[in-house]
Short mmCIF file of C-alpha atoms and ligand atoms in Angstrom, two decimals:
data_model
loop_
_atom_site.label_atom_id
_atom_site.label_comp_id
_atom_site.label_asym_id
_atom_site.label_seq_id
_atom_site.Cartn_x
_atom_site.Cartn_y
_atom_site.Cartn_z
CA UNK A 1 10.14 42.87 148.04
CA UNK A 2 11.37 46.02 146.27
CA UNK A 3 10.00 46.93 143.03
CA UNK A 4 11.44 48.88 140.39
CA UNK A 5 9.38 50.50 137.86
CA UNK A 6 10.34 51.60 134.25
CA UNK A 7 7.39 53.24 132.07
CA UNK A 8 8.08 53.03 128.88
CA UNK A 9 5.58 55.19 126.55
CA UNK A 10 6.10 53.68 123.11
CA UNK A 11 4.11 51.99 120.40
CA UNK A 12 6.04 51.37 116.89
CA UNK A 13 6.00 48.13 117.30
CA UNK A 14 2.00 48.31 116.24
CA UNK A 15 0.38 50.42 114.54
CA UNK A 16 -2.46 51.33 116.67
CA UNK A 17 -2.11 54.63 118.50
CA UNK A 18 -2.84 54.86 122.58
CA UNK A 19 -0.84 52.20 123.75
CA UNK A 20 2.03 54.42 124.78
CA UNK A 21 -0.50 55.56 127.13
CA UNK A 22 -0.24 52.30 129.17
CA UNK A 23 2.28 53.61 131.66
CA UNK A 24 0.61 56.69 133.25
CA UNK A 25 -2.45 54.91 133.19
CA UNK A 26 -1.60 51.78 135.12
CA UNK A 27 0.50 54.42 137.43
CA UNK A 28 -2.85 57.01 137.70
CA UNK A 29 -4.89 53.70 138.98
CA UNK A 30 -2.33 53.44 142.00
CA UNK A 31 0.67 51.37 141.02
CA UNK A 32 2.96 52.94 143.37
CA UNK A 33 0.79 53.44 146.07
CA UNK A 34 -0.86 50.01 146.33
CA UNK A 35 2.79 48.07 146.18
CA UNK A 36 3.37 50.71 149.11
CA UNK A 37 0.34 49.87 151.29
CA UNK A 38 1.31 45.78 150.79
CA UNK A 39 4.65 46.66 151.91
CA UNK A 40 6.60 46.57 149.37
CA UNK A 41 9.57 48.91 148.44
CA UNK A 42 9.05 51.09 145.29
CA UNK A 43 11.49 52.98 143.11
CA UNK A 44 9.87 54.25 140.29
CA UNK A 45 12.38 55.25 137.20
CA UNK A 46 10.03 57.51 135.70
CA UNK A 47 8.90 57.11 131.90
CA UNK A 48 11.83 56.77 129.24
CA UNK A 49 11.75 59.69 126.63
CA UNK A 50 12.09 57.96 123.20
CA UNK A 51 13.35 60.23 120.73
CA UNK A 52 11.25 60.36 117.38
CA UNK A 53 13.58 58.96 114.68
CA UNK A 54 12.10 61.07 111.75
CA UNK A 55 13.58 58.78 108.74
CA UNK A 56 12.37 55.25 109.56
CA UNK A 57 11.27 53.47 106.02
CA UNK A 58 10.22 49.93 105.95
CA UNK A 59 12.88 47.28 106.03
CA UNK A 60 11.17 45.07 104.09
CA UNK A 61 7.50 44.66 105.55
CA UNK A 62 8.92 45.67 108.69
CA UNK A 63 7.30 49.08 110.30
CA UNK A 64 9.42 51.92 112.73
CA UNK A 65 12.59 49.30 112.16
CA UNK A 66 14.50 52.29 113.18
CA UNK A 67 12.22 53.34 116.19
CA UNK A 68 11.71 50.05 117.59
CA UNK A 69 16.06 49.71 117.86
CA UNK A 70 16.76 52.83 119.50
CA UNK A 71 13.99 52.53 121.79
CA UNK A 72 15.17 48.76 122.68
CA UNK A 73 18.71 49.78 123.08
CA UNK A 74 17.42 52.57 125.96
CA UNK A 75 15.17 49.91 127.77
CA UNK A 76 17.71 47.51 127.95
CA UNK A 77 20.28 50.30 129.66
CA UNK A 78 17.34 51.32 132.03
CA UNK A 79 17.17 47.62 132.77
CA UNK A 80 20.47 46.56 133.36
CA UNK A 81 20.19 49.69 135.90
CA UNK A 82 17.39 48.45 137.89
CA UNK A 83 18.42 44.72 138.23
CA UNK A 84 21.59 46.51 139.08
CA UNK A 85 20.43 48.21 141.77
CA UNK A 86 18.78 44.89 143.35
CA UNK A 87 15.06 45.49 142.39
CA UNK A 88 12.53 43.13 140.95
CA UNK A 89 12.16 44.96 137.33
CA UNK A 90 8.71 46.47 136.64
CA UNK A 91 8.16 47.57 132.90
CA UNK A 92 5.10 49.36 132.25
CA UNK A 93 4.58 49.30 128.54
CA UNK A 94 4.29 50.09 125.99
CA UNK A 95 3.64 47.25 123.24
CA UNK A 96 5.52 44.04 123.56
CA UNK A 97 8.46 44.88 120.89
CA UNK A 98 9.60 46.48 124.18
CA UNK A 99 10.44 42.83 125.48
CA UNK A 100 13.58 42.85 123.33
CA UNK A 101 15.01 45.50 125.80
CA UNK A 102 13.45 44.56 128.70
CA UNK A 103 15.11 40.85 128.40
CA UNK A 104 17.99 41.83 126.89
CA UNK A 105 18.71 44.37 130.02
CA UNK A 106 18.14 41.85 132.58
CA UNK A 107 19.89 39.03 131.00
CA UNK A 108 22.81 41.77 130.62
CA UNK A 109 22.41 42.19 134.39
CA UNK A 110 22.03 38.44 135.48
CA UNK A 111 23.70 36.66 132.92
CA UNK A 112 21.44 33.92 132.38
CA UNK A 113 17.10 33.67 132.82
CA UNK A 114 14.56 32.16 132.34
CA UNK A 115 11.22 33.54 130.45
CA UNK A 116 7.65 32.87 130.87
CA UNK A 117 5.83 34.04 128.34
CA UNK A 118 1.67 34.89 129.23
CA UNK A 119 0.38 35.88 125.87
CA UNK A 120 -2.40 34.88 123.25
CA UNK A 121 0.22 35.16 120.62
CA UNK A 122 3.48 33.44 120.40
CA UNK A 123 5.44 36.86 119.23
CA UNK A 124 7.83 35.11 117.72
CA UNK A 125 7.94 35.60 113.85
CA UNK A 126 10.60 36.30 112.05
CA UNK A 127 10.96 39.32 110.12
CA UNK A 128 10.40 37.32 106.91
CA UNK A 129 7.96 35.11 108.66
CA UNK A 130 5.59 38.12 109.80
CA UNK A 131 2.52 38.18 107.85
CA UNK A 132 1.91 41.84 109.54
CA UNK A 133 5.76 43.44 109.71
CA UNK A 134 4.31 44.88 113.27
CA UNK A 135 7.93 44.22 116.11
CA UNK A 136 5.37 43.08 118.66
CA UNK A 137 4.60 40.03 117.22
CA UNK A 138 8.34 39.25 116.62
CA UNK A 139 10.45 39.99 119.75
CA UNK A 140 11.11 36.67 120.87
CA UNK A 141 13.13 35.54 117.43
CA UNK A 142 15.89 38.77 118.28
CA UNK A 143 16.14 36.99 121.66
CA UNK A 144 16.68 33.54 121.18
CA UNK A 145 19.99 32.28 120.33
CA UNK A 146 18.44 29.59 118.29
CA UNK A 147 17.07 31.86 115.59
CA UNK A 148 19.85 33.89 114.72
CA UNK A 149 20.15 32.62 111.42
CA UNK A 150 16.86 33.90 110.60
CA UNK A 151 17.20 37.37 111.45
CA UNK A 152 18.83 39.60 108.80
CA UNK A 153 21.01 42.84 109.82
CA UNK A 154 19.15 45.52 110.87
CA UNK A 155 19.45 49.21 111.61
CA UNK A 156 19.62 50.48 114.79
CA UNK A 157 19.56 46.40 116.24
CA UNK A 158 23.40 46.20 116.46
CA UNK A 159 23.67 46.88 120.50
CA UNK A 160 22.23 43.83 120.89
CA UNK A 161 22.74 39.57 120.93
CA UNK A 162 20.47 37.19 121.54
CA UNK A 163 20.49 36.10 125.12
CA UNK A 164 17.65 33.33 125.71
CA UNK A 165 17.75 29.78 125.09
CA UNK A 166 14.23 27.68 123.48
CA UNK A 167 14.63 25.88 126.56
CA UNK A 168 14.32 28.54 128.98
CA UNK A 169 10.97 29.87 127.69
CA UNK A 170 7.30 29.03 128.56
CA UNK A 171 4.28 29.97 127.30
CA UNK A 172 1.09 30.23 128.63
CA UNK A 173 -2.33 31.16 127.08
CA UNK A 174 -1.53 30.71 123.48
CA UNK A 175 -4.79 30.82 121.17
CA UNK A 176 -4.00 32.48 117.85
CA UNK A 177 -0.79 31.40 116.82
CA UNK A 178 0.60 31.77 113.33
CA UNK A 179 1.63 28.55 110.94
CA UNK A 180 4.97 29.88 111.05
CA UNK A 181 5.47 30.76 114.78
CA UNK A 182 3.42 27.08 115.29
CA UNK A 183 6.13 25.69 112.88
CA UNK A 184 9.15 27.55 114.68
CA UNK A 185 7.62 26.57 118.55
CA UNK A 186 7.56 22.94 117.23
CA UNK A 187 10.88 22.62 115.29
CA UNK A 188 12.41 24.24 118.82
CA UNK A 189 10.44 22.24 120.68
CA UNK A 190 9.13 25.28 123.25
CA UNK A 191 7.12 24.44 125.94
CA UNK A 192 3.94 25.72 125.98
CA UNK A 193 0.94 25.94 128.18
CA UNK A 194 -2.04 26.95 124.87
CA UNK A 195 -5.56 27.88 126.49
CA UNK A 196 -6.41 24.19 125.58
CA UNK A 197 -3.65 22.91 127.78
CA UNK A 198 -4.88 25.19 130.98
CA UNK A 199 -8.49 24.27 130.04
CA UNK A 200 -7.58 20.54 130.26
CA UNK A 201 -4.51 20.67 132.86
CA UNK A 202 -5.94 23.19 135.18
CA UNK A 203 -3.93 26.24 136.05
CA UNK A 204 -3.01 25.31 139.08
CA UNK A 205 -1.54 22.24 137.29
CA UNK A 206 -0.28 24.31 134.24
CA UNK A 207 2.17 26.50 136.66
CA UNK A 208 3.33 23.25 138.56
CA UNK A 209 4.77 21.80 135.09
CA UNK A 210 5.98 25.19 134.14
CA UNK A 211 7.89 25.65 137.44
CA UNK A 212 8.74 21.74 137.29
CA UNK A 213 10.70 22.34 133.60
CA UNK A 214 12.20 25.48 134.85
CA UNK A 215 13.51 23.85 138.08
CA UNK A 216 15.12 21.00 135.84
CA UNK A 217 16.68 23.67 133.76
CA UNK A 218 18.67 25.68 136.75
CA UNK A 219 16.20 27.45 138.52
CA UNK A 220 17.21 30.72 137.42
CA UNK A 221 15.90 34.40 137.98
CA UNK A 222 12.28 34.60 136.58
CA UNK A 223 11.36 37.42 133.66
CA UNK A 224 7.54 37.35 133.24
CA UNK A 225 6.72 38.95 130.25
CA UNK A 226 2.46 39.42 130.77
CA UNK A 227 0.95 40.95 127.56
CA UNK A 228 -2.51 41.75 129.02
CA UNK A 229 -4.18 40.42 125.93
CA UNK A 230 -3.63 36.56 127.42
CA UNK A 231 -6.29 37.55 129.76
CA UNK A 232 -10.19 37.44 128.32
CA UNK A 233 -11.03 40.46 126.52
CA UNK A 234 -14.28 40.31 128.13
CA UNK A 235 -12.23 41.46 131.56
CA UNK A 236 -9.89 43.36 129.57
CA UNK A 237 -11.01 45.02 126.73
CA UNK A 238 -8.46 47.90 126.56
CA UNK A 239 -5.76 46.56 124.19
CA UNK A 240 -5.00 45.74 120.37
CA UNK A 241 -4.81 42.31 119.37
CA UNK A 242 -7.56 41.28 122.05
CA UNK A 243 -8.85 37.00 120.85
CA UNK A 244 -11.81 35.62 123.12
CA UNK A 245 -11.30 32.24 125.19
CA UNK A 246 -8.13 34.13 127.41
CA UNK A 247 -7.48 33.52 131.04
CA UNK A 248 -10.05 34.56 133.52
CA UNK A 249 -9.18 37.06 135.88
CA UNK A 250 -8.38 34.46 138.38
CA UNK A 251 -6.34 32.38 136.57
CA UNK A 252 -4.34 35.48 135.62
CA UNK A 253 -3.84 36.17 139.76
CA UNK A 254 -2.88 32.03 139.93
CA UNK A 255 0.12 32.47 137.73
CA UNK A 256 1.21 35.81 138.98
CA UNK A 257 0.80 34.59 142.98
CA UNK A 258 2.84 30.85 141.92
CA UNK A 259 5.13 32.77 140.31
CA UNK A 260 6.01 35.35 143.08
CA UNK A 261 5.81 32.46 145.77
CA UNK A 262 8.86 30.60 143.68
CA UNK A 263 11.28 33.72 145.16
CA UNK A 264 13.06 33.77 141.54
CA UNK A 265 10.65 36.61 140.13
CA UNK A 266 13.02 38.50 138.93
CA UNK A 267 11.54 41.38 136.04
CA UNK A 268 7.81 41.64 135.17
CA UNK A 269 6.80 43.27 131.39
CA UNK A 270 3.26 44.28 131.47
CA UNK A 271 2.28 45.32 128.15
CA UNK A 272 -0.28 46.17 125.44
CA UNK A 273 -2.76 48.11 127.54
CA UNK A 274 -4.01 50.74 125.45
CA UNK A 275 -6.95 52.78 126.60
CA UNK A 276 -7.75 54.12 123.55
CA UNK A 277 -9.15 50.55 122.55
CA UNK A 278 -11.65 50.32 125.16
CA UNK A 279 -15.67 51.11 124.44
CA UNK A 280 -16.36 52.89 127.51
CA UNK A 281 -14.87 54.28 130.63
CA UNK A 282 -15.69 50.42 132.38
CA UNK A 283 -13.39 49.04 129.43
CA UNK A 284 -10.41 50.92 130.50
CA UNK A 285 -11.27 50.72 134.13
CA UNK A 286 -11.54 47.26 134.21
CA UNK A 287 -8.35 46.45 131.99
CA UNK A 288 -5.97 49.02 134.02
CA UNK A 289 -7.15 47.65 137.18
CA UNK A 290 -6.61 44.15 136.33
CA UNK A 291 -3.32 45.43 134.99
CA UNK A 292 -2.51 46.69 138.67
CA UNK A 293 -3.98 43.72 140.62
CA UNK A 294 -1.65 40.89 138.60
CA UNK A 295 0.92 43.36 139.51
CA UNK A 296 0.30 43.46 142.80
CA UNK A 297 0.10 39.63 142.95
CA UNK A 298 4.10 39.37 141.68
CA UNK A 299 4.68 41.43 144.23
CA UNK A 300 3.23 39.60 147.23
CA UNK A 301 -0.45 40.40 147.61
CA UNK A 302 -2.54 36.87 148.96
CA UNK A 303 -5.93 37.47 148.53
CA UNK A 304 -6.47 35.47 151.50
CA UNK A 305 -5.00 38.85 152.92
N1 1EE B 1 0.92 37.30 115.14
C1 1EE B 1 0.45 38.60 114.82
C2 1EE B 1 -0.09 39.28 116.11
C3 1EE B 1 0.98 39.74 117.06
C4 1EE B 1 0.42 40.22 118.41
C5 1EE B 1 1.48 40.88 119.27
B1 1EE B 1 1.15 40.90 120.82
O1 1EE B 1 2.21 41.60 121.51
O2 1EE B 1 -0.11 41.50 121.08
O3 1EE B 1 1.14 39.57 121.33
C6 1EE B 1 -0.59 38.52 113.70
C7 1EE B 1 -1.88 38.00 114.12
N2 1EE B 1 -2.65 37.45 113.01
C8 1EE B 1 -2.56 38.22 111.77
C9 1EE B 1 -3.46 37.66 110.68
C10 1EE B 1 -4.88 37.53 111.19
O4 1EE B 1 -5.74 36.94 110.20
C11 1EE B 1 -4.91 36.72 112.46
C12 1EE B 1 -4.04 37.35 113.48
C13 1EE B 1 1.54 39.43 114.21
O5 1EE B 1 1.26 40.58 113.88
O6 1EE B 1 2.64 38.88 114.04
MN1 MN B 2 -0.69 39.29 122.54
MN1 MN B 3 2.51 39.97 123.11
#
């Protein structure tokens, strides 16, 4: 294994400050040193500076338009870099509008992918769908090829193309899911893995199907994209769309450990942690750690040791 790690500070795609926070945090509680001890190879990129863009008025009802473009376009340069250089990708956000870089960069790099999605929301609005205007709910529909239609011109969004196909994506942990994004997942027919699925599958069962449908389709390299909000908020606390009835903290280590045993893991997002949304000093403890051990899971770590 050799891990390369890409912090990347930024929060426009939200409105709720701390989040670009995530990165030093999740690197303070040991990152590097952990994926060191388990013998892995590390490489970390540093955190990318994201300019302020000082004139960024609402395209419509969507927020930081401007900010969340220009901040994309770097992340998926960064990216392209790292897969480039032959490491599994490790982006340390950061909220999840980042995934438009992150995927875009490693699809740039490999060509084609597949995406599995761990999330309680489907992030896939449209910018006229979005009830909220917020990018982190929406950066699946600038990826997929199969929305295109839907997504008007927008500043600062030019670099990139869509590079993911409906069929290529899975989700897992869905549980507050928009009509519109419900309507979209259906007419595209996603496959998806909602917390009623892994409550009545199993997750052991859940990641068998998902790796079954993404062996039929080419088994191609792996992106996980983990928003740490598909996990319980009762184990982590610490982000800013938290909905009760997530994973548990072991089901969270069973997908990351099936999905680094498959050998196609090929670019990890772990996003939304954002410290400034936990209660106490446990809160942020407990989501930062948890942060570090799925981590540490994609990279390897058994906990049969
Ligand atoms: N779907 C939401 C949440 C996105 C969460 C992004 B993340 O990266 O954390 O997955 C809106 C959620 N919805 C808004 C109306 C409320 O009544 C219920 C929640 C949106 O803002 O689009
Ligand atoms: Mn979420
Ligand atoms: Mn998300």
């Amino acid at each position: 294994h050799s891990a390369g790690i890409i912090g990347a500070p930024f929060s426009k795609g939200q409105v709720k400050g701390g989040v670009e926070s995530g990165p030093d945090h999740i690197r303070a509680a040991g990152l590097v040193e952990r994926l060191l001890q388990q013998g892995c190879a590390v490489k970390d990129y540093g955190n990318l500076v994201f300019e302020h863009v000082s004139v960024d008025e609402p395209v419509g009802r969507l927020k930081s338009v401007r900010a969340v473009g220009s901040a994309n376009q770097k992340l998926s340069v960064a990216m392209q870099k790292v897969k480039e250089s032959g490491h599994t990708a490790v982006m340390l956000g950061g909220d999840h509008s980042l995934a438009i870089g992150s995927v875009h960069g490693h699809a740039a790099a490999l060509g084609h992918l597949s995406v599995v999605w761990v999330d309680a929301h489907a992030d896939i609005n449209t910018p006229l769908t979005s009830y909220t205007g917020n990018i982190h709910g929406q950066p699946l529909s600038y990826l997929l090829r199969e929305l295109q239609s839907k997504i008007p011109v927008l500043p600062n969004f030019s670099w990139m193309k869509p590079c993911l196909s409906a069929g290529d994506l899975v989700y897992i942990g869905l549980r507050d899911v928009d009509p519109a994004e419900h309507y979209i997942l259906k007419m595209l027919g996603v496959k998806m893995f909602p917390m009623s699925k892994v409550d009545q599958l199993g997750v052991a069962k859940v990641m068998e199907e998902t790796c079954d449908h993404l062996s039929a389709r080419g088994k191609k390299p792996i992106h996980l994209s983990f928003d740490i909000d598909a996990i319980d908020p009762s184990i982590t606390p610490a982000t800013g769309t938290p909905v009760t009835g997530g994973l548990t903290y072991r089901e969270g280590l069973c997908i990351t450990e099936h999905l680094s045993q498959t050998g196609l893991l090929s670019a990890v997002d772990l996003v939304e942690v954002n410290p400034l949304r936990g209660q106490t000093q446990n809160d942020i403890h407990s989501t930062v750690s948890t942060a570090v051990d799925l981590l540490l899971a994609c990279f390897g770590r058994q906990r049969e040791g």
